[in-house]
Amino acid sequence: MHIDRLKTAATALRRELAARGLELSHMEALELVARQLGFRDWNTAAARTERGGDAALLGNVPVLRVMDGRAAIDFYSARLGFAVEFEHRFDAGAPLYVRMRRDQAALDLSEHYGDGTPGGVVWVPVRGVRALHRELVPLLAPQQRPGIDVEAPGGPTFEVIDPFGNVLRFAEVGPAVD
């Protein structure tokens, strides 16, 4: 919800109560609107509410198709340092859907037919690509020990291919940091 809508709601609340003989300050009305929406107070509501336009992109989580969710979890955790954030199945026999996270990067891995195609590519911005490369390369299979492409258009980049053909491109953003 946009912050201007919260302020408009507070103004409407003040008008409605004034028409019934109850006076509130604008701040008191803002506090009540914030509490009605589940916030502790107006400052918290204002800090967590959109400040421009009615729409805002809030980041993304790519979905990669995998054929074996357990093997995918093993690869992403043991080889790339991701941790399981959640796992989901509609029922015991249903395909697995799992979110993996490392730092600020999140990936969804899905056994569901139609959730992407094996062989997808995800560009992962990194701070300290050389340090990440040093960390990950010893954990990868010998045939999959990538070098760093310092000429890559997104900045110094190295690629890791998961067991299902999905490519993760780890690319340095901003000044290179070791």
PDB file of C-alpha atoms in Angstrom, residues 88-164:
ATOM      1  CA  HIS A  88       6.958 -27.831  -0.227  1.00  0.00           C
ATOM      2  CA  ARG A  89       4.951 -30.746  -1.646  1.00  0.00           C
ATOM      3  CA  PHE A  90       1.205 -30.625  -2.234  1.00  0.00           C
ATOM      4  CA  ASP A  91       1.041 -34.220  -0.961  1.00  0.00           C
ATOM      5  CA  ALA A  92       3.399 -37.135  -0.314  1.00  0.00           C
ATOM      6  CA  GLY A  93       3.679 -38.136  -3.981  1.00  0.00           C
ATOM      7  CA  ALA A  94       3.820 -34.625  -5.440  1.00  0.00           C
ATOM      8  CA  PRO A  95       6.914 -33.024  -6.960  1.00  0.00           C
ATOM      9  CA  LEU A  96       9.242 -31.141  -4.626  1.00  0.00           C
ATOM     10  CA  TYR A  97       9.529 -27.351  -4.656  1.00  0.00           C
ATOM     11  CA  VAL A  98      12.329 -25.859  -2.577  1.00  0.00           C
ATOM     12  CA  ARG A  99      13.809 -22.424  -1.934  1.00  0.00           C
ATOM     13  CA  MET A 100      17.557 -22.236  -1.413  1.00  0.00           C
ATOM     14  CA  ARG A 101      19.285 -19.121  -0.062  1.00  0.00           C
ATOM     15  CA  ARG A 102      22.821 -17.895   0.348  1.00  0.00           C
ATOM     16  CA  ASP A 103      23.299 -14.364   1.653  1.00  0.00           C
ATOM     17  CA  GLN A 104      20.866 -12.220  -0.365  1.00  0.00           C
ATOM     18  CA  ALA A 105      20.561 -14.653  -3.278  1.00  0.00           C
ATOM     19  CA  ALA A 106      17.528 -16.939  -3.397  1.00  0.00           C
ATOM     20  CA  LEU A 107      16.752 -19.653  -5.948  1.00  0.00           C
ATOM     21  CA  ASP A 108      13.668 -21.811  -6.223  1.00  0.00           C
ATOM     22  CA  LEU A 109      14.267 -25.357  -7.457  1.00  0.00           C
ATOM     23  CA  SER A 110      11.244 -27.201  -8.791  1.00  0.00           C
ATOM     24  CA  GLU A 111      10.498 -30.747  -9.879  1.00  0.00           C
ATOM     25  CA  HIS A 112       7.155 -29.516 -11.285  1.00  0.00           C
ATOM     26  CA  TYR A 113       6.714 -29.958 -15.023  1.00  0.00           C
ATOM     27  CA  GLY A 114       6.226 -26.499 -16.505  1.00  0.00           C
ATOM     28  CA  ASP A 115       8.309 -24.661 -13.907  1.00  0.00           C
ATOM     29  CA  GLY A 116      11.022 -23.667 -16.325  1.00  0.00           C
ATOM     30  CA  THR A 117      13.141 -25.815 -18.581  1.00  0.00           C
ATOM     31  CA  PRO A 118      16.402 -27.485 -17.573  1.00  0.00           C
ATOM     32  CA  GLY A 119      19.274 -25.474 -18.979  1.00  0.00           C
ATOM     33  CA  GLY A 120      18.122 -22.081 -17.712  1.00  0.00           C
ATOM     34  CA  VAL A 121      20.633 -19.357 -16.886  1.00  0.00           C
ATOM     35  CA  VAL A 122      20.676 -17.161 -13.774  1.00  0.00           C
ATOM     36  CA  TRP A 123      22.972 -14.159 -13.420  1.00  0.00           C
ATOM     37  CA  VAL A 124      23.972 -13.815  -9.757  1.00  0.00           C
ATOM     38  CA  PRO A 125      25.553 -10.502  -8.725  1.00  0.00           C
ATOM     39  CA  VAL A 126      28.469 -11.029  -6.360  1.00  0.00           C
ATOM     40  CA  ARG A 127      30.714  -8.925  -4.171  1.00  0.00           C
ATOM     41  CA  GLY A 128      34.104 -10.656  -4.034  1.00  0.00           C
ATOM     42  CA  VAL A 129      33.883 -12.932  -7.070  1.00  0.00           C
ATOM     43  CA  ARG A 130      37.517 -14.035  -6.751  1.00  0.00           C
ATOM     44  CA  ALA A 131      37.031 -15.053  -3.115  1.00  0.00           C
ATOM     45  CA  LEU A 132      33.835 -16.934  -4.054  1.00  0.00           C
ATOM     46  CA  HIS A 133      35.695 -18.652  -6.887  1.00  0.00           C
ATOM     47  CA  ARG A 134      38.455 -19.757  -4.488  1.00  0.00           C
ATOM     48  CA  GLU A 135      35.790 -21.094  -2.106  1.00  0.00           C
ATOM     49  CA  LEU A 136      33.706 -23.009  -4.653  1.00  0.00           C
ATOM     50  CA  VAL A 137      36.191 -24.437  -7.163  1.00  0.00           C
ATOM     51  CA  PRO A 138      37.632 -27.084  -4.787  1.00  0.00           C
ATOM     52  CA  LEU A 139      34.072 -28.305  -4.099  1.00  0.00           C
ATOM     53  CA  LEU A 140      33.204 -28.843  -7.767  1.00  0.00           C
ATOM     54  CA  ALA A 141      33.905 -31.908  -9.881  1.00  0.00           C
ATOM     55  CA  PRO A 142      37.263 -31.740 -11.710  1.00  0.00           C
ATOM     56  CA  GLN A 143      35.591 -31.326 -15.117  1.00  0.00           C
ATOM     57  CA  GLN A 144      33.606 -28.383 -13.760  1.00  0.00           C
ATOM     58  CA  ARG A 145      36.269 -26.119 -12.354  1.00  0.00           C
ATOM     59  CA  PRO A 146      35.654 -22.836 -14.147  1.00  0.00           C
ATOM     60  CA  GLY A 147      38.029 -19.976 -14.624  1.00  0.00           C
ATOM     61  CA  ILE A 148      37.026 -16.344 -14.208  1.00  0.00           C
ATOM     62  CA  ASP A 149      36.188 -14.493 -17.413  1.00  0.00           C
ATOM     63  CA  VAL A 150      37.477 -10.989 -16.707  1.00  0.00           C
ATOM     64  CA  GLU A 151      36.128  -9.730 -20.061  1.00  0.00           C
ATOM     65  CA  ALA A 152      32.498 -10.745 -19.391  1.00  0.00           C
ATOM     66  CA  PRO A 153      30.066  -7.885 -20.056  1.00  0.00           C
ATOM     67  CA  GLY A 154      28.593  -8.015 -16.520  1.00  0.00           C
ATOM     68  CA  GLY A 155      32.020  -7.844 -14.854  1.00  0.00           C
ATOM     69  CA  PRO A 156      34.436 -10.664 -13.909  1.00  0.00           C
ATOM     70  CA  THR A 157      32.298 -13.804 -14.086  1.00  0.00           C
ATOM     71  CA  PHE A 158      32.507 -17.541 -13.607  1.00  0.00           C
ATOM     72  CA  GLU A 159      29.866 -20.135 -14.392  1.00  0.00           C
ATOM     73  CA  VAL A 160      28.752 -23.217 -12.531  1.00  0.00           C
ATOM     74  CA  ILE A 161      26.444 -25.748 -14.178  1.00  0.00           C
ATOM     75  CA  ASP A 162      24.189 -27.753 -11.876  1.00  0.00           C
ATOM     76  CA  PRO A 163      23.452 -31.475 -12.455  1.00  0.00           C
ATOM     77  CA  PHE A 164      20.351 -30.518 -14.500  1.00  0.00           C
TER      78      PHE A 164
END
